[in-house]
Coordinates of C-alpha atoms and ligand atoms in Angstrom, one line a residue:
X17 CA 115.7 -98.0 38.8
X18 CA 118.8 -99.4 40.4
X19 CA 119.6 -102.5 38.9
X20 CA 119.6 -101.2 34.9
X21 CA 123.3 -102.5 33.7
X22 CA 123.1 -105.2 31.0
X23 CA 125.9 -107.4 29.2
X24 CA 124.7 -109.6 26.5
X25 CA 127.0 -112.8 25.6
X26 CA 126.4 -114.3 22.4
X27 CA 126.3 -117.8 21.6
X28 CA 125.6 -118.7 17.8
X29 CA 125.3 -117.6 14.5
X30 CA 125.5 -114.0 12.4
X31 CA 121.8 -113.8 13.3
X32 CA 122.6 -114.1 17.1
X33 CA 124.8 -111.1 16.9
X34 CA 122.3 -109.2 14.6
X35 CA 119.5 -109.9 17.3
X36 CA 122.0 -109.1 20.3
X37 CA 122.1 -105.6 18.4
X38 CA 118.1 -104.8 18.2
X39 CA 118.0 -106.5 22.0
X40 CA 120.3 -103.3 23.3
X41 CA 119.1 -101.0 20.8
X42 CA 115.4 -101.7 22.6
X43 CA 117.2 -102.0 26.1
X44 CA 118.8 -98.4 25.7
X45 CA 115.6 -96.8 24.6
X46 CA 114.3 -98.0 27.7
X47 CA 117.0 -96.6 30.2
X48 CA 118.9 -99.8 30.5
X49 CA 122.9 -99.0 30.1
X50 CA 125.1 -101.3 28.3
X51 CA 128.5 -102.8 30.2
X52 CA 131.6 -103.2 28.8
X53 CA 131.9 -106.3 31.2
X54 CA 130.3 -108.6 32.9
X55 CA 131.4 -107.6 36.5
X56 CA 129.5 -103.9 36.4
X57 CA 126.3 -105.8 35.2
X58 CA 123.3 -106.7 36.9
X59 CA 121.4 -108.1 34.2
X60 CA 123.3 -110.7 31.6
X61 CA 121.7 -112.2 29.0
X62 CA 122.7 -115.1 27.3
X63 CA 122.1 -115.3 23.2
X64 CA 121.5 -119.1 23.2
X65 CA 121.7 -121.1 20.0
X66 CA 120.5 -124.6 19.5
X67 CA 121.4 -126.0 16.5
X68 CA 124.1 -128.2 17.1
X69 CA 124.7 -129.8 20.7
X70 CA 127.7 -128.2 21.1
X71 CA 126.5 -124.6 21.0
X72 CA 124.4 -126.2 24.1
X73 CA 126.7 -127.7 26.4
X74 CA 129.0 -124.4 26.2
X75 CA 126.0 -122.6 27.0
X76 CA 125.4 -125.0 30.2
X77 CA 129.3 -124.6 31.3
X78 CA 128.9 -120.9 31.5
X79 CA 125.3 -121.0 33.0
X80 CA 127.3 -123.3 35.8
X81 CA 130.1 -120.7 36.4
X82 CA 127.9 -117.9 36.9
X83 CA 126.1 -119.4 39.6
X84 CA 128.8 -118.4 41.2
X85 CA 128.7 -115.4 40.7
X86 CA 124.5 -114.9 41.8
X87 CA 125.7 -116.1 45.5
X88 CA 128.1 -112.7 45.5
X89 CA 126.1 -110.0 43.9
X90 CA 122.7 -109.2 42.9
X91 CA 122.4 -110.6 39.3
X92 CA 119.5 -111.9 36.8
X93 CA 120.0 -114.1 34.6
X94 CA 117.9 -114.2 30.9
X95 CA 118.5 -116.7 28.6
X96 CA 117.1 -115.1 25.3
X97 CA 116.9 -116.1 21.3
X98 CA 117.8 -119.3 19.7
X99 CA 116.9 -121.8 22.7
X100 CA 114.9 -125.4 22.3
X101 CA 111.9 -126.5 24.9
X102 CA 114.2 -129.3 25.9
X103 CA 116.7 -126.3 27.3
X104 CA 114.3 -124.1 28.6
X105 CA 112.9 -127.1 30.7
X106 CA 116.5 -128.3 31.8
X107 CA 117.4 -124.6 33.1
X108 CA 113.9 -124.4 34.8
X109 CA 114.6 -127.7 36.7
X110 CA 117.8 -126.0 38.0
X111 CA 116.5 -122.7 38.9
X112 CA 119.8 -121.3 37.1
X113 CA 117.9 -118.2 35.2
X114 CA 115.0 -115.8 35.6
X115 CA 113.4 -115.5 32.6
X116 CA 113.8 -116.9 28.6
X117 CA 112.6 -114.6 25.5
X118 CA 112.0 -116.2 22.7
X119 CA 113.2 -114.3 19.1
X120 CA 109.4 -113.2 18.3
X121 CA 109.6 -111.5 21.9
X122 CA 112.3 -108.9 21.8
X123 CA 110.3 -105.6 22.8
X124 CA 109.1 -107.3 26.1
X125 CA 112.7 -108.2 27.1
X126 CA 112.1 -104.7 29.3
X127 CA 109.4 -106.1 31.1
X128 CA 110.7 -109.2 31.7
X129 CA 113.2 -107.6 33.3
X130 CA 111.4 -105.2 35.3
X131 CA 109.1 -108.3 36.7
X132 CA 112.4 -110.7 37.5
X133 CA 113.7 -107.9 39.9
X134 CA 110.2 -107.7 40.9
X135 CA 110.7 -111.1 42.2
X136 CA 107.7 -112.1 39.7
X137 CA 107.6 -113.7 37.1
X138 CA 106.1 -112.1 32.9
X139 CA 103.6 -114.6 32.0
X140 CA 101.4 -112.5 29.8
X141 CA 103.8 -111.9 27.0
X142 CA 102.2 -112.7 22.9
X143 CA 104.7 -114.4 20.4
X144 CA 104.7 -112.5 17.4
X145 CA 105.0 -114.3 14.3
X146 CA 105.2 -112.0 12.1
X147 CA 107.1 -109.9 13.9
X148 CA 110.0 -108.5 11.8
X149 CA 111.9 -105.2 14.0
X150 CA 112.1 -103.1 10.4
X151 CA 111.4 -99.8 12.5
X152 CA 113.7 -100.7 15.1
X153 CA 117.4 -99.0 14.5
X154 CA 119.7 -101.3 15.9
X155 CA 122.6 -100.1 18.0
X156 CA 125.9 -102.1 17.7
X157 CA 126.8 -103.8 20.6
X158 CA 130.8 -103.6 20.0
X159 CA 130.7 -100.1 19.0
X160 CA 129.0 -99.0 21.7
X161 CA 131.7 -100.6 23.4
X162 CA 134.1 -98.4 21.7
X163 CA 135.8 -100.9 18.9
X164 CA 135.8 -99.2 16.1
X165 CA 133.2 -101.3 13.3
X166 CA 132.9 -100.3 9.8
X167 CA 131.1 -103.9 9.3
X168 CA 127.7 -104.7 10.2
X169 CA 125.0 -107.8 9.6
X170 CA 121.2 -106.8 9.2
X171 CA 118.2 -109.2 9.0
X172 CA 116.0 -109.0 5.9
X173 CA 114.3 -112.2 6.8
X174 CA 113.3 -114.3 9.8
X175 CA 112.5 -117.6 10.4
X176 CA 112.5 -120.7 7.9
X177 CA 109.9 -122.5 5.8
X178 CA 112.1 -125.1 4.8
X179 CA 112.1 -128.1 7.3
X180 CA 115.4 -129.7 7.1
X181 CA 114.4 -132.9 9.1
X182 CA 117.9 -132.1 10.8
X183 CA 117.2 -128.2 11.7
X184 CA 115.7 -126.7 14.6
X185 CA 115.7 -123.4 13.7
X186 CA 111.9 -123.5 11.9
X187 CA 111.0 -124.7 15.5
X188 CA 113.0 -121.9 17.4
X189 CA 112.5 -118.8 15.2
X190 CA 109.1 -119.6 13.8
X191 CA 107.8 -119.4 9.9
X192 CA 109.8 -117.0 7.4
X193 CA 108.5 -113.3 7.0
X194 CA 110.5 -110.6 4.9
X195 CA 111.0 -106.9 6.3
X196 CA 110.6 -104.2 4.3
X197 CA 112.3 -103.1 1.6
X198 CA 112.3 -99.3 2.3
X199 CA 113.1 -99.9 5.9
X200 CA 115.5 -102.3 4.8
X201 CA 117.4 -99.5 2.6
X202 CA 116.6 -96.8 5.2
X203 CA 118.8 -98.9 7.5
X204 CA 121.8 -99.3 5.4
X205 CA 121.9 -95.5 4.5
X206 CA 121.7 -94.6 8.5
X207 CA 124.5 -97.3 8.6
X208 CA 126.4 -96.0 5.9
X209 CA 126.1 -92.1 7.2
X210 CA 127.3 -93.6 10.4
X211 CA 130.6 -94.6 8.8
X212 CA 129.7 -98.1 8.1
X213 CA 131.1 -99.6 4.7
X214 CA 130.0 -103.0 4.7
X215 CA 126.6 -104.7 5.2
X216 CA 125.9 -108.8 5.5
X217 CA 121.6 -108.8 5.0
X218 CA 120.9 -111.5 6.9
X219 CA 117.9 -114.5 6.4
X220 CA 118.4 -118.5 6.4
X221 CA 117.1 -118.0 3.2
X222 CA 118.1 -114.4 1.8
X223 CA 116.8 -115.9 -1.9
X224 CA 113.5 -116.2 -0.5
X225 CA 113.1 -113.1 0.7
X226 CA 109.9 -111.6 -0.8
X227 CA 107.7 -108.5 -0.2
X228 CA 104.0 -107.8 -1.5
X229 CA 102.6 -104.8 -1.2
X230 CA 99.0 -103.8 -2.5
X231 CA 100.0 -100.3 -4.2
X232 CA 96.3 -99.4 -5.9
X233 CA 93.7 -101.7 -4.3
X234 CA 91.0 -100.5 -7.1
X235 CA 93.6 -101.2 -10.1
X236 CA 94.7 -104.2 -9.1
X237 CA 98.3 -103.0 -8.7
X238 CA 100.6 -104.6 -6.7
X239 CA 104.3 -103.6 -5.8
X240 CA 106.3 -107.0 -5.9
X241 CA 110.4 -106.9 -4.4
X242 CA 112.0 -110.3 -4.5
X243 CA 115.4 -110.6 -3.7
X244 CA 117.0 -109.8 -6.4
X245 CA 115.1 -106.7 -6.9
X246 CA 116.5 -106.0 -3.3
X247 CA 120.0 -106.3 -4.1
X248 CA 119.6 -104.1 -7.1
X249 CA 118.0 -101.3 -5.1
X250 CA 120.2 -101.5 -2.5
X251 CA 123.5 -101.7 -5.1
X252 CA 122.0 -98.2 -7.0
X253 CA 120.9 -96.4 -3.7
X254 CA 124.0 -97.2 -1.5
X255 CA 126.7 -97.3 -4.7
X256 CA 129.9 -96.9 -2.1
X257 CA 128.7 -99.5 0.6
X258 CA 129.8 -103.2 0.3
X259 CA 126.6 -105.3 -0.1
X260 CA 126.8 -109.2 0.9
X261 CA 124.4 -112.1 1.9
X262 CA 123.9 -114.6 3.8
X263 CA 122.8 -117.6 3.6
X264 CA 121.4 -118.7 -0.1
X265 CA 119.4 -122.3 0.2
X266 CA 120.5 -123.5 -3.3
X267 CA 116.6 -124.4 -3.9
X268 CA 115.7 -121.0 -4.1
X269 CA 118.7 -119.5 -5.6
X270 CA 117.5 -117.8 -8.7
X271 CA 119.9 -116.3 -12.4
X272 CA 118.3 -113.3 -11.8
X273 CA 119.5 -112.8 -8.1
X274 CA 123.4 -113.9 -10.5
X275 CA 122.8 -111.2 -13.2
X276 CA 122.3 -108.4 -10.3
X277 CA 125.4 -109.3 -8.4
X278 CA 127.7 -109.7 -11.5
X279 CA 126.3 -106.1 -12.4
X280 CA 127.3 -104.1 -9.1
X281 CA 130.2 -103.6 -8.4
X282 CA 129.3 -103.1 -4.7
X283 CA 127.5 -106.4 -4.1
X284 CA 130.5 -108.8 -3.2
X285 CA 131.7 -112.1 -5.6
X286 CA 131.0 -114.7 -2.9
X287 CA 128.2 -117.0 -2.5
X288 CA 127.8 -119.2 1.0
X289 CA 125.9 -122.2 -0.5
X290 CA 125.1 -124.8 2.0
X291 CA 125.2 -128.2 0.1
X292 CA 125.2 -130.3 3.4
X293 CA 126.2 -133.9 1.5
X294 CA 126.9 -134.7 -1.6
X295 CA 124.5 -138.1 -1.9
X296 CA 121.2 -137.8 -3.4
X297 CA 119.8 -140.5 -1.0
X298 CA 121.1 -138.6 2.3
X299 CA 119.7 -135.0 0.4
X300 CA 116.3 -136.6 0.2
X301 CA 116.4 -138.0 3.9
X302 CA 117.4 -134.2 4.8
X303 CA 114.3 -132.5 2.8
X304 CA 117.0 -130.5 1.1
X305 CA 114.7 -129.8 -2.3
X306 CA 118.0 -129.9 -4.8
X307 CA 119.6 -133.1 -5.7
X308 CA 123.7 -133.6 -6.4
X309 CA 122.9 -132.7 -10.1
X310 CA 121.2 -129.9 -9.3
X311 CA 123.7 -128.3 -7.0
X312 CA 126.6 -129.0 -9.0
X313 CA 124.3 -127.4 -12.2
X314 CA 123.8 -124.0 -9.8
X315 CA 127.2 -124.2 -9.3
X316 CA 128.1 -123.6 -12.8
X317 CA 125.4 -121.4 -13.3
X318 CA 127.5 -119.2 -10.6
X319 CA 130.5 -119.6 -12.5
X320 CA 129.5 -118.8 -16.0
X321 CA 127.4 -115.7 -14.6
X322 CA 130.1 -114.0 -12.0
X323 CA 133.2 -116.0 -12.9
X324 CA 135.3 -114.6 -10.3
X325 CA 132.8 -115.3 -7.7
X326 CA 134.0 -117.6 -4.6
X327 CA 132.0 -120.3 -2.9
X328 CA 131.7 -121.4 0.7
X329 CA 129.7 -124.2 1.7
X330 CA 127.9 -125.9 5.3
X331 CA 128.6 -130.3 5.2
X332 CA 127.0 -132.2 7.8
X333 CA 128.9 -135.4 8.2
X334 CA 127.5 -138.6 9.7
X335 CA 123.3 -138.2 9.3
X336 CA 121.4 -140.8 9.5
X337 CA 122.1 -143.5 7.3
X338 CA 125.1 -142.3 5.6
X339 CA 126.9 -145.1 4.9
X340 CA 130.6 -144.9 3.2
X341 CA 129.3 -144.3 -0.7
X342 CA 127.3 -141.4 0.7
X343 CA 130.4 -140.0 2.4
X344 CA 132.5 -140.6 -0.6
X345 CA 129.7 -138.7 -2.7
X346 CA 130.3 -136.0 -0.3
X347 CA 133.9 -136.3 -0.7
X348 CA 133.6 -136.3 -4.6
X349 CA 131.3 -133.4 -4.5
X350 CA 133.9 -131.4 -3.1
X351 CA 137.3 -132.5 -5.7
X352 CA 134.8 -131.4 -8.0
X353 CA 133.6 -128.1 -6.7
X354 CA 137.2 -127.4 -4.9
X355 CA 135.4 -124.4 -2.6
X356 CA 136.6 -121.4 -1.1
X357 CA 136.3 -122.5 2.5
X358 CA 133.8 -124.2 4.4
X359 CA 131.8 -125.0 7.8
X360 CA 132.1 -128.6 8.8
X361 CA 129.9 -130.7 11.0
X362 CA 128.9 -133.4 12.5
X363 CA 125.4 -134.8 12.5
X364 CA 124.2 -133.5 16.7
X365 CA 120.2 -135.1 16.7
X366 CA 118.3 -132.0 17.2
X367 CA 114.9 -132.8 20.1
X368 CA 111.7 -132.2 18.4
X369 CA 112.7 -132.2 14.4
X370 CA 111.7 -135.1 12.0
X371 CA 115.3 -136.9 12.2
X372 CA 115.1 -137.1 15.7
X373 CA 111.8 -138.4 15.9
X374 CA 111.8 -140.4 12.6
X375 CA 115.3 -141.0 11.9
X376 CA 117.8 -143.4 13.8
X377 CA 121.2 -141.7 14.8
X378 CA 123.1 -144.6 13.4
X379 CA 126.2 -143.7 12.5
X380 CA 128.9 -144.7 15.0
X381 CA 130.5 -141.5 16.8
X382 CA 133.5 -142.8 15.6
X383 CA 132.7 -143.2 12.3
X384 CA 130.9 -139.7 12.0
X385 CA 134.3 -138.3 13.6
X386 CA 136.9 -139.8 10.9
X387 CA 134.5 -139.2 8.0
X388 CA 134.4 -135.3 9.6
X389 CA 137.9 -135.4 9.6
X390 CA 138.2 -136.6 6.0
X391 CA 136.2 -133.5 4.8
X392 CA 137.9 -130.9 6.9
X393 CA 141.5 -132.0 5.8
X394 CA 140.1 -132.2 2.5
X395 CA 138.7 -128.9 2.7
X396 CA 142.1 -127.0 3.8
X397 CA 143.5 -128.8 0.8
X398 CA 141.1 -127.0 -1.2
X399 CA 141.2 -123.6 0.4
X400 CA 144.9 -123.9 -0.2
X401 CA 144.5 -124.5 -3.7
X402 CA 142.6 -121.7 -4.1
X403 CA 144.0 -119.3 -2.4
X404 CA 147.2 -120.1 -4.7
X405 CA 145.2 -118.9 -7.8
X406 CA 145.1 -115.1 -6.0
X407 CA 149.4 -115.0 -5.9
X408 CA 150.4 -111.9 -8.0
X409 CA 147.0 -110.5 -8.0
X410 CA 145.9 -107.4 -7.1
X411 CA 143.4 -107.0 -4.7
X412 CA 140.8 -104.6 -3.4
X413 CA 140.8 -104.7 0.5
X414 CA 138.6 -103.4 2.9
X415 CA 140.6 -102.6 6.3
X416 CA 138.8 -103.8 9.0
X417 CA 141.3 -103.4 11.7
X418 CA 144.2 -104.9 12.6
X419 CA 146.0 -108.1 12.3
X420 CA 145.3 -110.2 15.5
X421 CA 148.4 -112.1 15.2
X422 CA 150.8 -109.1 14.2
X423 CA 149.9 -105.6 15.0
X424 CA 152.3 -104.3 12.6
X425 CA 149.7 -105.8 9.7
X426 CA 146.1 -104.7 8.7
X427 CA 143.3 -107.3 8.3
X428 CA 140.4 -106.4 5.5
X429 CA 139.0 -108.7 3.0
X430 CA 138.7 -109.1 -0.3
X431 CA 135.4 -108.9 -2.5
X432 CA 135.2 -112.8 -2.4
X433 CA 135.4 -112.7 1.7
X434 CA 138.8 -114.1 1.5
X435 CA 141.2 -112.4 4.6
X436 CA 144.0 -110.3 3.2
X437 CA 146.6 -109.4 5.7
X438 CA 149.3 -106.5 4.7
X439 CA 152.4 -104.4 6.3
X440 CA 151.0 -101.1 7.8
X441 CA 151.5 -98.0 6.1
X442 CA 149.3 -95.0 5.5
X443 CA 145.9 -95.4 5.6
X444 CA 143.1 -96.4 8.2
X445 CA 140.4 -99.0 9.3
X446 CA 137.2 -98.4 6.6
X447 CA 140.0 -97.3 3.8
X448 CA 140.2 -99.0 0.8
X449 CA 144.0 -100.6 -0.2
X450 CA 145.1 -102.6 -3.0
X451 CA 147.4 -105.1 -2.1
X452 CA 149.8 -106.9 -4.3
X453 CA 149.6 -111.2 -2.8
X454 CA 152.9 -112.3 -2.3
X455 CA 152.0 -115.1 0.2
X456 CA 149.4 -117.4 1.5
X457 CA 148.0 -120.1 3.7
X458 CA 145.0 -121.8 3.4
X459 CA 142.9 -119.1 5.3
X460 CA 145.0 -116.1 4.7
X461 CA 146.1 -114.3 1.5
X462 CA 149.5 -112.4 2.7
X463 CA 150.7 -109.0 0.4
X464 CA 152.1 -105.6 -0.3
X465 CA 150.4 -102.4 -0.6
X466 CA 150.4 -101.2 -4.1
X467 CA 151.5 -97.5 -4.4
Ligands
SAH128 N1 119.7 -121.7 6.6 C1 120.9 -122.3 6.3 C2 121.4 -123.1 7.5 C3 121.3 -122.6 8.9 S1 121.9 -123.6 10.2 C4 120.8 -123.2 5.1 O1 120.1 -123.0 4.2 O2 121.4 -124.2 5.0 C5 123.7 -123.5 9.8 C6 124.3 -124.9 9.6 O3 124.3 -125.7 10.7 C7 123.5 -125.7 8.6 O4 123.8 -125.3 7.2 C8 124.0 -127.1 8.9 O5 125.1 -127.4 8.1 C9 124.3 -127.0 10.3 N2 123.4 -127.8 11.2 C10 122.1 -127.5 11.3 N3 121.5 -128.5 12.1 C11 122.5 -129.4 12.4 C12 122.5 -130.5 13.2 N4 121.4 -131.0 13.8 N5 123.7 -131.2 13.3 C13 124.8 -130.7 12.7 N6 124.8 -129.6 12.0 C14 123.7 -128.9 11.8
F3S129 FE1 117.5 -124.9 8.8 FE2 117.1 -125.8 6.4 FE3 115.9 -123.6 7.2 S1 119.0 -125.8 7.5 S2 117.3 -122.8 8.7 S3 115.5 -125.6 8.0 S4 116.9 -124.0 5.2

């Protein structure tokens, strides 16, 4: 075939680049080559992501520059992953791209393909939903483009139960299903013999992750692996690989899945624990199933169990209805809590869930903007803080490469998935360092190897 270089750009989340991986891992099996760059591609596929407008309009902006580029060279265009009807409909309208694959469609992506250069278009293809890609071995698209990686994120679940009236995910990736757990550890030990020595396992919901298996149909016996189970099996097979997770819906986040990380050493001290707002009445409108009380109760759980565990959290600022006391509760929330570091939004009406159909959008954009603000300064204020308590403190550091802003520095992180930065000397990317902290900002803990 002539036309068989791809470039994939990616668009959203961990789970977008995780996908992007299995996508060329499928692609190169099937004779497609992977480009370093978009010029010495034929075929560019665009990871979308749908979850906040934003993501969207960015996505738009590049579909519009490389129109330009179809009226020079032969090029197809495939929107793939993440995407809502609403943009599929708005990029059919414009005739701007060939073909759209939706997450439970990755294995067709070929055909697609083949059809678009065809000139025809893939009609036939079957969603599905329980679709996992636990046999496929995913290829990293960045070290296949030579960067050295010695990090990498792997999906243990996919889709979402939970129906955040604000969320579209549950609408985009479909109903949750666990992979499983042998291939799950089968994949970590390929990555870890393949110099890897760090893995994020990936889910919206890691703490939900569950696998039944019937072991002994005549005896009844069934072999049950829950999450924590997972990260205990993982944590005694792989002892020398970094284990982390991501993202734990505090509903579901159980002491058992605590006692197992506080006991390995190799399953990382931080927790990313989406609280979204801090007001009981805005929680309920959001079908988060936790209340204030609740959160702030797991949160000491956390503390009591793994006391040197960080937290990071997701705010959504400005839903429907919030009116100042519901900020402020957010606001107090947070003084109380003081996280690690956070991901701060504001509320974008997602087409098709519950809030956009039920709710009214009525905060002022201008109010949703300053209350934003509020949290974000108020956030930085935080990190600082706690980045403080590190000063003096020795540190184990991952090296993950090198310091974007000086060269002369490495970059790893710490155990709680803080960024460590430290003069060269000795040592390589995927070595270990301890590092004295001398120094830091509010995202950056600044120190001195220890020799
Ligand atoms: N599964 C994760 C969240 C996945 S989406 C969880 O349990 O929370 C990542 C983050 O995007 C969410 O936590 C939320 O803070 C934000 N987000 C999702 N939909 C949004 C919307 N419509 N507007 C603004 N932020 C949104
Ligand atoms: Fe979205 Fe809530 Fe699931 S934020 S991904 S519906 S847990």
């Amino acid at each position: 075939m002539k036309y068989k270089n791809f470039y994939i750009e990616n668009y959203g989340c961990q789970m977008n680049i995780s996908d992007s991986d299995i996508i060329t891992s499928i692609l190169l099996n099937h004779g497609f080559i992977l480009s370093e760059n978009l010029d010495k591609a034929n075929i560019i596929l665009l990871n979308a992501c749908s979850i906040r407008e934003k993501a969207e309009l960015t996505l738009k902006k590049r579909l519009e520059q490389l129109k330009f580029c179809k009226k020079n060279k032969k090029i197809w265009i495939g929107i793939i992953g993440c995407f809502s009807k609403e943009i599929k409909n708005f990029f059919c309208k414009k005739k701007m791209v060939d073909f759209f694959v939706p997450p439970d469609s990755y294995r067709e992506i070929p055909n697609f393909i083949y059809y678009s250069i065809m000139g025809m278009q893939y009609l036939s293809y079957i969603k599905k939903r329980n679709e996992t890609y636990a046999d496929i071995s995913f290829v990293n698209v960045k070290t296949k483009q030579n960067n050295k990686k010695i990090t990498s994120f792997l999906s243990i679940t996919r889709g979402c139960n939970n129906m955040c009236t604000f969320c579209i995910v549950p609408f985009t990736r479909g109903r949750e299903r666990s992979s499983d757990p042998d291939s799950i550890i089968k994949e970590c030990k390929r990555l870890y013999k393949n110099g890897y020595k760090e893995v994020t396992l990936l889910g919206q919901n890691v703490d939900s992750y569950l696998w039944i298996e019937e072991k002994n149909m005549n005896q009844n016996q069934k072999n049950v692996v829950d999450f924590s189970k997972l990260l205990d099996l993982l944590a005694k097979e792989i002892p020398m690989m970094r284990i982390r997770f991501s993202t734990s819906n505090p509903h579901d986040m159980s002491n058992k899945v605590l006692e197992v990380i506080s006991k390995h050493k190799n399953i990382c001290k931080h927790i990313h624990l989406p609280v979204q707002s801090g007001s009981n009445k805005i929680l309920k409108l959001m079908n988060r199933k936790y209340t204030r009380e609740e959160y702030l109760f797991l949160v000491q759980q956390i503390k009591n169990i793994i006391p040197e565990c960080s937290i990071s959290h997701d705010i959504i600022s400005g839903f429907c209805n919030e009116n100042e006391q519901d900020h402020q509760d957010t606001i107090n929330l947070m003084n109380e809590i003081k996280y690690n570091y956070g991901y701060m939004f504001s509320y974008s009406p997602r087409p098709g869930t519950y809030a956009y159909r039920k709710l009214k959008d009525n905060v002022p954009q201008h109010i949703k903007k300053k209350r934003l603000q509020e949290i974000i300064d108020l956030q930085r204020k935080h990190s600082f803080y706690r980045m403080q308590e590190y000063l003096g403190r020795v540190e184990e550091v991952l090296i993950e490469g090198e310091s974007k802003k000086n060269n002369q520095y490495w970059y790893g992180r710490n155990t709680q998935n803080l960024i460590v930065v430290f003069p060269k000397k000795f040592f390589n990317i995927g070595d270990y360092a301890y590092v004295k902290i001398k120094n830091t900002t509010s995202a950056t803990l600044i120190g001195e190897l220890c020799i």
